[in-house]
XYZ file of C-alpha atoms in Angstrom:
571
model
C 5.761 31.503 5.710
C 9.326 33.827 4.370
C 10.512 30.952 6.591
C 10.160 27.982 7.536
C 13.216 27.399 9.959
C 11.976 30.295 11.978
C 8.884 28.063 12.382
C 10.580 25.295 13.144
C 12.911 26.638 15.671
C 8.847 27.824 17.579
C 6.230 25.208 16.718
C 7.379 21.903 18.893
C 6.382 23.974 21.694
C 3.838 25.663 20.568
C 2.032 22.188 18.996
C 2.835 20.396 22.941
C 0.677 22.752 24.184
C -2.057 21.927 22.767
C -2.428 18.783 20.362
C -4.334 16.537 20.469
C -4.745 13.000 18.695
C -4.549 13.152 15.273
C -7.241 12.276 13.173
C -8.379 10.757 9.839
C -11.459 12.200 7.410
C -13.142 8.580 6.433
C -13.984 6.415 9.120
C -12.632 2.874 7.614
C -9.796 4.319 8.372
C -7.758 4.556 11.718
C -4.163 5.569 13.342
C -2.411 3.386 15.302
C 0.674 5.055 17.582
C 4.323 3.536 16.692
C 7.087 4.468 18.159
C 7.180 7.473 20.605
C 10.297 9.512 22.276
C 11.811 10.393 19.504
C 13.484 13.856 19.638
C 13.283 15.783 16.710
C 12.308 13.316 13.489
C 13.364 14.445 10.164
C 12.946 10.995 7.874
C 13.017 7.195 8.704
C 13.517 3.911 5.907
C 12.534 0.287 7.209
C 14.656 -1.965 6.872
C 12.583 -5.124 7.391
C 9.222 -6.682 8.271
C 8.748 -4.451 11.389
C 13.165 -2.543 11.649
C 12.846 1.363 10.978
C 16.032 3.755 10.901
C 15.412 7.733 11.719
C 16.646 10.777 12.165
C 16.952 12.619 14.577
C 17.511 15.660 12.798
C 19.591 18.051 16.070
C 21.775 15.531 18.519
C 23.141 14.009 14.774
C 21.187 10.794 15.615
C 19.768 7.081 13.637
C 17.649 5.484 16.750
C 16.217 1.925 15.782
C 12.914 1.685 15.764
C 11.606 -2.912 16.179
C 8.642 -3.679 17.282
C 7.264 -0.875 17.621
C 9.884 -0.517 20.564
C 12.072 2.295 20.439
C 15.864 0.852 21.378
C 17.738 2.289 23.361
C 20.972 4.212 22.767
C 21.884 5.129 17.626
C 22.741 2.869 15.421
C 25.110 5.887 14.591
C 26.041 9.687 16.855
C 27.799 11.946 14.708
C 28.172 15.237 14.787
C 25.733 17.889 13.041
C 25.337 21.419 12.759
C 21.800 22.251 13.729
C 21.345 26.113 12.962
C 17.528 26.399 12.033
C 17.315 24.173 9.097
C 20.687 21.944 9.162
C 21.203 18.957 10.603
C 20.295 15.152 9.749
C 17.899 15.486 7.329
C 17.552 12.136 5.166
C 17.981 8.659 4.696
C 17.933 6.236 1.447
C 18.261 2.561 1.416
C 19.945 0.739 -1.307
C 17.106 -0.867 -3.428
C 19.238 -4.217 -3.069
C 19.255 -4.872 0.469
C 20.096 -6.116 2.304
C 22.103 -8.138 -0.098
C 23.981 -4.667 -0.468
C 23.159 -4.086 2.629
C 23.939 0.562 2.384
C 22.586 2.929 3.772
C 22.827 6.087 2.623
C 22.545 9.944 5.047
C 22.068 13.307 3.984
C 23.388 15.565 6.723
C 24.533 18.977 7.508
C 28.269 17.719 9.125
C 29.710 20.267 12.029
C 33.291 21.711 11.511
C 33.126 21.212 15.801
C 34.538 17.814 17.292
C 30.665 17.735 18.985
C 27.180 18.549 18.040
C 27.275 22.842 16.960
C 24.711 25.687 15.680
C 26.637 27.536 14.003
C 29.852 26.628 12.275
C 29.498 23.582 9.117
C 31.247 21.397 7.590
C 29.140 21.108 4.606
C 26.327 19.423 3.715
C 27.442 15.842 2.283
C 25.545 12.739 1.320
C 27.931 9.514 3.256
C 26.726 6.063 2.177
C 27.177 3.790 5.011
C 27.269 -0.346 5.649
C 24.251 -2.231 7.589
C 26.365 -4.750 9.874
C 22.869 -5.233 11.740
C 22.870 -3.293 15.035
C 25.538 -0.742 13.712
C 25.868 2.125 10.421
C 29.616 1.284 9.987
C 32.142 2.644 7.194
C 31.594 5.957 6.231
C 32.241 7.118 2.364
C 30.796 10.565 1.308
C 30.174 10.052 -1.633
C 29.010 13.800 -2.794
C 30.169 17.365 -0.535
C 27.537 19.854 -1.140
C 27.957 23.617 -0.167
C 26.369 25.211 3.424
C 26.311 28.957 3.751
C 25.497 31.014 3.746
C 22.648 29.700 4.882
C 21.496 28.862 7.731
C 18.406 27.405 5.988
C 17.216 25.846 3.116
C 19.229 23.647 3.318
C 16.971 20.776 1.435
C 17.882 17.247 2.587
C 15.364 14.796 1.288
C 17.398 12.006 -0.981
C 15.432 8.849 -2.645
C 16.659 5.808 -5.464
C 14.684 6.267 -8.258
C 12.559 3.225 -10.083
C 16.098 4.027 -12.288
C 17.670 2.227 -9.015
C 19.361 6.261 -9.657
C 19.995 8.257 -6.288
C 17.824 11.452 -6.559
C 19.489 14.169 -3.854
C 17.914 17.874 -3.646
C 19.991 21.049 -1.678
C 17.466 24.367 -1.968
C 18.823 27.356 -2.714
C 20.510 28.449 1.290
C 19.650 32.059 0.126
C 21.796 32.464 -2.949
C 21.581 34.348 -6.265
C 22.686 32.467 -8.981
C 22.592 31.838 -12.078
C 21.462 27.947 -10.674
C 18.135 30.829 -9.500
C 17.401 31.922 -12.377
C 19.683 35.148 -12.746
C 21.871 34.912 -15.425
C 24.386 37.580 -15.172
C 24.696 35.475 -11.293
C 27.599 33.151 -10.299
C 27.704 29.464 -12.487
C 26.679 26.771 -10.443
C 27.078 25.489 -7.612
C 25.412 23.195 -6.288
C 22.158 24.669 -5.266
C 18.364 25.082 -6.343
C 18.941 20.988 -7.605
C 18.005 17.459 -7.532
C 20.979 16.010 -8.192
C 21.532 12.306 -9.626
C 23.962 9.805 -8.701
C 25.050 6.469 -8.814
C 24.616 4.183 -5.528
C 28.647 5.413 -5.664
C 28.230 8.576 -6.515
C 29.920 8.722 -9.946
C 27.993 11.282 -12.143
C 24.728 8.662 -14.965
C 25.733 9.153 -18.316
C 22.298 9.579 -18.992
C 21.698 13.233 -17.084
C 20.154 15.624 -18.520
C 22.608 17.941 -18.633
C 25.758 15.643 -19.060
C 26.775 16.984 -22.084
C 26.817 20.429 -20.389
C 30.691 19.236 -18.121
C 31.473 20.432 -14.562
C 29.117 20.008 -12.141
C 25.538 21.049 -14.544
C 26.626 17.240 -15.145
C 25.180 15.620 -12.542
C 21.964 17.972 -12.683
C 18.580 16.309 -13.063
C 16.954 20.098 -12.122
C 16.969 23.533 -10.737
C 15.366 26.491 -9.721
C 14.359 25.162 -6.799
C 14.624 27.086 -3.476
C 13.840 24.508 -1.196
C 12.379 21.161 -0.718
C 11.666 18.299 1.963
C 9.767 15.391 -0.159
C 10.490 13.477 -2.786
C 9.203 10.545 -4.678
C 8.745 8.186 -8.006
C 5.152 7.190 -9.065
C 4.698 3.417 -8.805
C 3.200 3.330 -12.270
C 4.565 6.360 -14.257
C 8.447 6.139 -12.192
C 8.193 9.923 -12.946
C 9.775 12.005 -10.193
C 7.524 14.567 -7.768
C 9.001 16.952 -5.213
C 7.018 19.486 -2.836
C 7.984 22.679 -2.922
C 8.655 25.987 -0.499
C 7.421 29.498 -0.781
C 8.305 32.306 1.432
C 5.428 34.899 1.555
C 3.425 33.398 -0.871
C 2.632 29.517 -2.695
C 3.697 25.877 -2.279
C 3.822 24.063 -4.571
C 3.533 20.037 -5.352
C 5.730 20.264 -8.805
C 6.244 16.895 -11.602
C 10.238 16.420 -12.233
C 10.761 15.248 -15.647
C 14.591 15.665 -16.598
C 15.471 19.374 -17.428
C 13.395 20.592 -14.937
C 13.757 24.318 -14.515
C 11.302 25.025 -11.476
C 11.718 28.495 -12.041
C 12.916 29.995 -8.355
C 13.545 32.775 -8.069
C 11.329 33.917 -10.253
C 8.644 31.983 -10.353
C 6.990 30.692 -8.006
C 3.454 29.673 -8.860
C 1.592 29.224 -11.153
C 3.234 31.540 -13.917
C 0.610 33.441 -14.882
C -0.380 34.752 -11.517
C 3.790 36.235 -11.299
C 5.073 40.082 -12.571
C 7.496 37.808 -14.317
C 7.788 34.393 -16.784
C 8.884 31.486 -18.171
C 11.108 34.211 -20.168
C 12.803 35.461 -17.726
C 14.579 32.222 -16.750
C 17.818 31.327 -16.712
C 18.329 28.697 -19.807
C 20.193 25.305 -19.930
C 20.924 23.934 -22.934
C 17.749 21.540 -22.691
C 16.075 22.780 -20.111
C 11.932 23.100 -19.617
C 9.733 25.132 -17.489
C 6.775 24.009 -16.835
C 3.750 25.115 -13.876
C 3.366 23.662 -10.486
C 0.626 21.403 -10.713
C -0.566 22.395 -7.176
C -0.028 24.770 -5.826
C -1.434 26.522 -1.890
C -1.431 30.308 -2.268
C -0.704 30.234 1.891
C 2.344 28.434 2.066
C 1.726 25.935 4.673
C 4.860 24.586 5.068
C 4.458 21.167 2.049
C 7.423 18.012 3.080
C 6.911 14.932 2.396
C 4.851 13.450 -0.649
C 4.598 9.723 -1.153
C 2.365 7.072 -3.889
C 0.762 5.293 -2.105
C 1.567 1.843 -3.808
C -0.946 -0.214 -1.441
C -3.860 -0.994 -1.207
C -3.666 -1.495 2.646
C -6.235 1.470 3.719
C -8.750 0.315 0.539
C -8.054 0.026 -3.278
C -9.545 4.165 -3.373
C -6.555 5.515 -1.933
C -4.243 2.436 -4.354
C -1.640 4.987 -5.863
C -2.902 8.167 -4.652
C -0.485 11.088 -3.782
C -0.420 12.177 -0.281
C 1.767 15.151 0.822
C 2.307 16.563 4.628
C 2.868 19.641 6.275
C 4.791 21.329 8.926
C 2.403 23.665 9.544
C -0.862 22.594 10.192
C 0.352 18.907 11.538
C -2.139 18.449 8.522
C -2.308 14.888 5.709
C -3.522 15.823 2.171
C -4.484 13.428 0.152
C -4.589 14.244 -3.720
C -6.315 11.900 -7.125
C -3.986 11.622 -9.651
C -5.648 12.229 -13.483
C -5.487 9.016 -16.090
C -2.750 10.670 -17.333
C -1.311 10.647 -13.879
C 0.820 14.185 -15.002
C -2.059 15.693 -12.776
C -4.486 15.668 -10.328
C -8.381 16.544 -10.659
C -10.144 17.998 -8.050
C -14.125 17.881 -7.132
C -14.490 21.097 -6.256
C -14.968 24.473 -9.146
C -12.599 26.666 -6.932
C -9.348 23.647 -7.862
C -10.271 24.057 -11.671
C -7.185 26.858 -11.831
C -4.710 23.904 -9.331
C -3.863 26.667 -6.766
C -6.305 26.111 -3.315
C -6.966 30.172 -2.764
C -8.695 30.180 0.457
C -8.865 27.987 3.481
C -12.029 25.716 1.938
C -10.265 25.131 -0.923
C -7.433 24.028 1.432
C -9.814 22.072 2.702
C -10.902 20.052 0.468
C -8.114 18.077 -0.341
C -7.240 17.273 4.148
C -7.761 13.715 4.623
C -6.554 14.178 8.374
C -5.709 16.792 11.382
C -3.913 17.118 14.140
C -0.284 15.475 13.443
C 1.412 18.207 15.031
C 4.391 18.416 11.996
C 4.879 16.038 9.419
C 8.127 15.352 8.673
C 8.107 11.951 5.854
C 6.330 9.775 4.970
C 5.943 6.379 3.892
C 4.372 3.062 2.658
C 5.677 -0.059 4.819
C 6.222 -3.625 4.579
C 2.969 -3.958 6.298
C 1.239 -2.016 3.738
C 0.344 0.500 6.078
C 0.895 5.235 5.618
C 3.800 6.086 8.494
C 3.389 9.399 9.578
C 6.396 10.782 11.080
C 4.812 13.469 13.137
C 7.705 16.394 14.560
C 6.204 18.026 16.916
C 5.250 14.611 19.612
C 8.476 12.899 18.580
C 6.107 9.902 17.257
C 5.947 7.570 14.346
C 1.927 6.608 13.132
C 0.814 4.568 11.389
C -2.604 4.442 9.099
C -4.424 0.895 8.211
C -7.580 -0.506 7.950
C -10.500 0.373 10.951
C -12.904 -2.254 10.291
C -12.090 -6.269 11.698
C -10.349 -7.303 9.022
C -13.127 -10.397 6.715
C -13.653 -13.742 7.117
C -14.605 -16.789 6.230
C -18.985 -17.628 7.737
C -18.290 -20.828 7.048
C -17.388 -23.823 9.250
C -16.915 -27.160 6.934
C -17.977 -26.904 3.435
C -20.021 -30.220 2.391
C -18.974 -32.634 0.736
C -19.541 -32.805 -2.998
C -20.728 -35.347 -5.261
C -20.236 -37.076 -9.209
C -22.962 -35.205 -10.730
C -24.609 -33.993 -8.596
C -24.071 -29.483 -8.932
C -22.267 -27.573 -6.056
C -22.837 -23.874 -5.286
C -21.877 -23.332 -1.472
C -21.995 -19.179 -0.430
C -18.262 -18.574 1.454
C -20.065 -16.075 3.831
C -18.492 -13.535 4.218
C -18.816 -11.553 7.635
C -16.350 -8.226 9.312
C -14.550 -6.405 6.170
C -15.757 -3.333 3.983
C -16.797 -5.313 0.915
C -16.250 -5.022 -2.122
C -14.240 -8.148 -1.368
C -11.945 -10.146 -3.142
C -11.655 -14.241 -2.719
C -8.379 -15.786 -3.996
C -6.885 -19.586 -3.824
C -3.356 -19.794 -2.877
C -2.945 -23.138 -1.702
C -4.026 -26.918 -2.739
C -6.567 -26.932 -5.475
C -10.758 -27.218 -5.441
C -11.594 -30.755 -6.740
C -12.038 -30.928 -10.123
C -15.346 -29.750 -12.175
C -15.275 -27.498 -9.136
C -14.416 -23.360 -9.772
C -14.295 -20.431 -7.423
C -16.485 -17.942 -7.921
C -16.349 -14.658 -6.896
C -18.083 -15.733 -2.974
C -18.893 -18.969 -3.795
C -17.623 -22.660 -4.703
C -19.722 -24.052 -7.841
C -19.631 -26.434 -10.260
C -19.839 -29.935 -11.576
C -18.098 -32.766 -9.811
C -16.404 -34.787 -12.765
C -14.594 -37.213 -10.449
C -14.887 -38.185 -6.832
C -11.292 -36.869 -5.723
C -11.952 -35.061 -2.542
C -8.814 -31.892 -1.743
C -7.302 -29.480 0.784
C -6.613 -25.463 0.069
C -6.438 -22.298 0.834
C -8.913 -19.830 0.983
C -7.676 -15.789 1.230
C -10.881 -13.827 1.403
C -9.876 -9.088 0.950
C -11.363 -6.500 1.995
C -11.738 -3.331 -0.079
C -8.987 -1.533 2.748
C -6.750 -4.730 2.259
C -7.775 -6.432 5.007
C -7.792 -10.029 4.988
C -7.636 -13.989 6.201
C -7.110 -16.476 5.248
C -8.206 -20.484 6.067
C -7.871 -24.139 5.344
C -11.089 -26.176 3.891
C -11.328 -29.140 2.176
C -13.923 -30.862 0.085
C -14.574 -34.532 0.337
C -15.946 -36.151 -2.345
C -18.144 -38.932 -2.923
C -18.578 -41.003 -5.769
C -22.580 -40.781 -7.800
C -25.517 -42.293 -6.916
C -26.180 -45.539 -7.772
C -29.201 -48.396 -7.424
C -26.620 -52.594 -6.615
C -30.085 -54.593 -7.319
C -31.366 -54.625 -11.122
C -34.561 -57.312 -10.176
C -36.064 -58.304 -6.981
C -36.857 -62.195 -5.917
C -40.026 -63.500 -6.436
C -42.165 -64.175 -3.552
C -45.817 -66.673 -3.116
C -49.730 -65.040 -1.263
C -49.360 -66.334 1.854
C -46.072 -66.095 3.084
C -43.868 -63.050 4.016
C -42.462 -60.713 1.449
C -38.877 -59.508 2.466
C -36.357 -58.367 0.206
C -34.097 -55.213 0.438
C -33.114 -52.645 -2.285
C -29.065 -51.341 -2.082
C -27.153 -47.345 -2.417
C -24.550 -47.526 -3.688
C -22.128 -44.384 -3.581
C -23.695 -41.288 -2.767
C -24.307 -39.549 -0.057
C -25.905 -41.414 3.297
C -29.388 -40.546 4.372
C -30.411 -41.805 1.446
C -35.202 -41.670 0.788
C -36.607 -44.071 -1.652
C -39.687 -44.203 -3.083
C -41.207 -45.502 -6.455
C -42.349 -43.649 -8.757
C -43.814 -45.966 -10.850
C -46.293 -49.476 -11.415
C -48.604 -50.656 -8.147
C -47.246 -52.605 -5.544
C -48.379 -56.524 -5.332
C -51.781 -55.569 -2.726
C -49.760 -56.607 0.982
C -46.734 -55.216 0.392
C -45.140 -51.927 1.233
C -41.947 -49.462 0.840
C -39.853 -48.449 3.665
C -39.022 -44.911 2.121
C -36.036 -44.721 4.984
C -34.360 -48.547 4.667
C -35.328 -49.808 0.721
C -37.476 -52.748 2.054
C -40.647 -53.864 0.203
C -41.888 -56.102 3.071
C -45.046 -57.600 3.514
C -48.465 -60.786 2.952
C -49.071 -60.203 -0.854
C -52.399 -60.906 -0.608
C -53.292 -62.095 -4.723
C -50.947 -63.230 -7.147
C -49.232 -60.490 -9.575
C -46.757 -59.755 -11.975
C -45.987 -56.258 -12.305
C -43.418 -53.575 -13.274
C -42.092 -51.371 -10.929
C -40.114 -47.694 -11.090
C -37.787 -47.282 -7.752
C -36.410 -43.554 -7.010
C -33.499 -43.573 -4.101
C -32.396 -39.150 -3.970
C -29.918 -38.670 -1.448
C -29.122 -35.964 1.141
C -26.400 -34.312 -1.491
C -29.237 -34.001 -4.490
C -28.104 -37.504 -6.082
C -31.302 -39.373 -7.998
C -30.862 -42.873 -8.936
C -33.515 -44.496 -10.754
C -34.369 -48.360 -11.485
C -37.278 -50.514 -13.146
C -37.862 -54.294 -11.694
C -39.992 -56.647 -12.304
C -41.933 -58.168 -9.900
C -43.752 -61.560 -9.527
C -46.583 -63.516 -7.142
C -47.430 -66.683 -6.985
């Protein structure tokens, strides 16, 4: 891949001839088409739930997709030069949006009145104001070189967790100090990542700030070209993809003052004739090998650290990378320190994919027809921009969301052990159940996928539970548990009876839950009398005089038990 631009000029035709639907290797995941009809989309940004701004490279338009529908017209149409890799390239939304309603765009501005191919005015970053329907009031905050080009313009912009704006530009085919030629031209804003305040001013804590001049703006240099930057959500460190010539595309961890090595080094130092000692060194700079390289370039583009559990907890905070050459989606599992990746195959122990089997180990999806951007949506899904198809896709769970199989929760009784399994259906285990509103009755607790405990007072409650599966899919449901007091026996005595006369006495229960079951657990009933288990009545005609002590028990439908000892005299 001597020039990615050469590929860009023909790949749309190649992809349109024979591209099927994207395919994922994990059957638990599914791809959904979100929007179509875009013309060479490059990057996108969410400005709200289900509300996307997406850039079109060649015509300078910013399009809006709401509710999965590409809206007519454009929210911005500005003149760009679209030769080779020039055009409408990068977008970032202010970290305090919409309170600070700013949208930042990186594009190659045309010197002509309309779009052009070969008449650039400069690579520029503008800050626009979003008024709800359009991008207005452009403010130029960064003016970058554009020649000789026309490729290696970079164009990706992103806000870090530090609320600073990071901007990458490639070498524009120059050979100066920033490309590691010590005797070359002085630093000229090429081959760098710039770090700026949100108004374009230079932060005083930049790694080269004390050197002054152009260098004060730089965060990193020695970059051939990049189409991808993102920040690890756990470490907040910057990562980028970098495109090589005919060998070595890279993934780099970019610490402050990083020198990526171009044009002396590409890929690991050990595989180059030059070494780190041959690099042009700014005070405070350092070189580090790539954390991963493709020996045969794939046209690595967007990188995204996916801070969502919507694909399953196994994917949360992993790195995803797209490529333009093949339309592949790659997945990388960070190591424990999150300063590199772990691989299962021994062939990748050197962190270089030297052949197709080694490349294949990292691929999770194919058929995206040239990926130019990856984003996590407000809904937690992974969004993919396909330049070749002019579409936006979303990757999410393929499974039916989990649900509660139990229709209603049984009544709880004071002093009786309570245990109810919530009977989770659908989804992919393991599941987690959480209480999201209300409270359980006193003494009851949510334990895993069950409610257990011992009710301490007769106070029922209403509450909401949410079940979430391993893919992040979830369902919430409102429940009620009614409560009753502890079962007891009201009557503490029985009336006396007479031999030969009908006897009828009834035992009564207090609280508990019907139906009740009565039983005699101690002492014989006098001859001629019987206990009705359903009603608690003792009836009959006594056959002989007797004085007896009875132990009577009642059981309710919830497992409550009560008993009493009473005397019965027959005269």
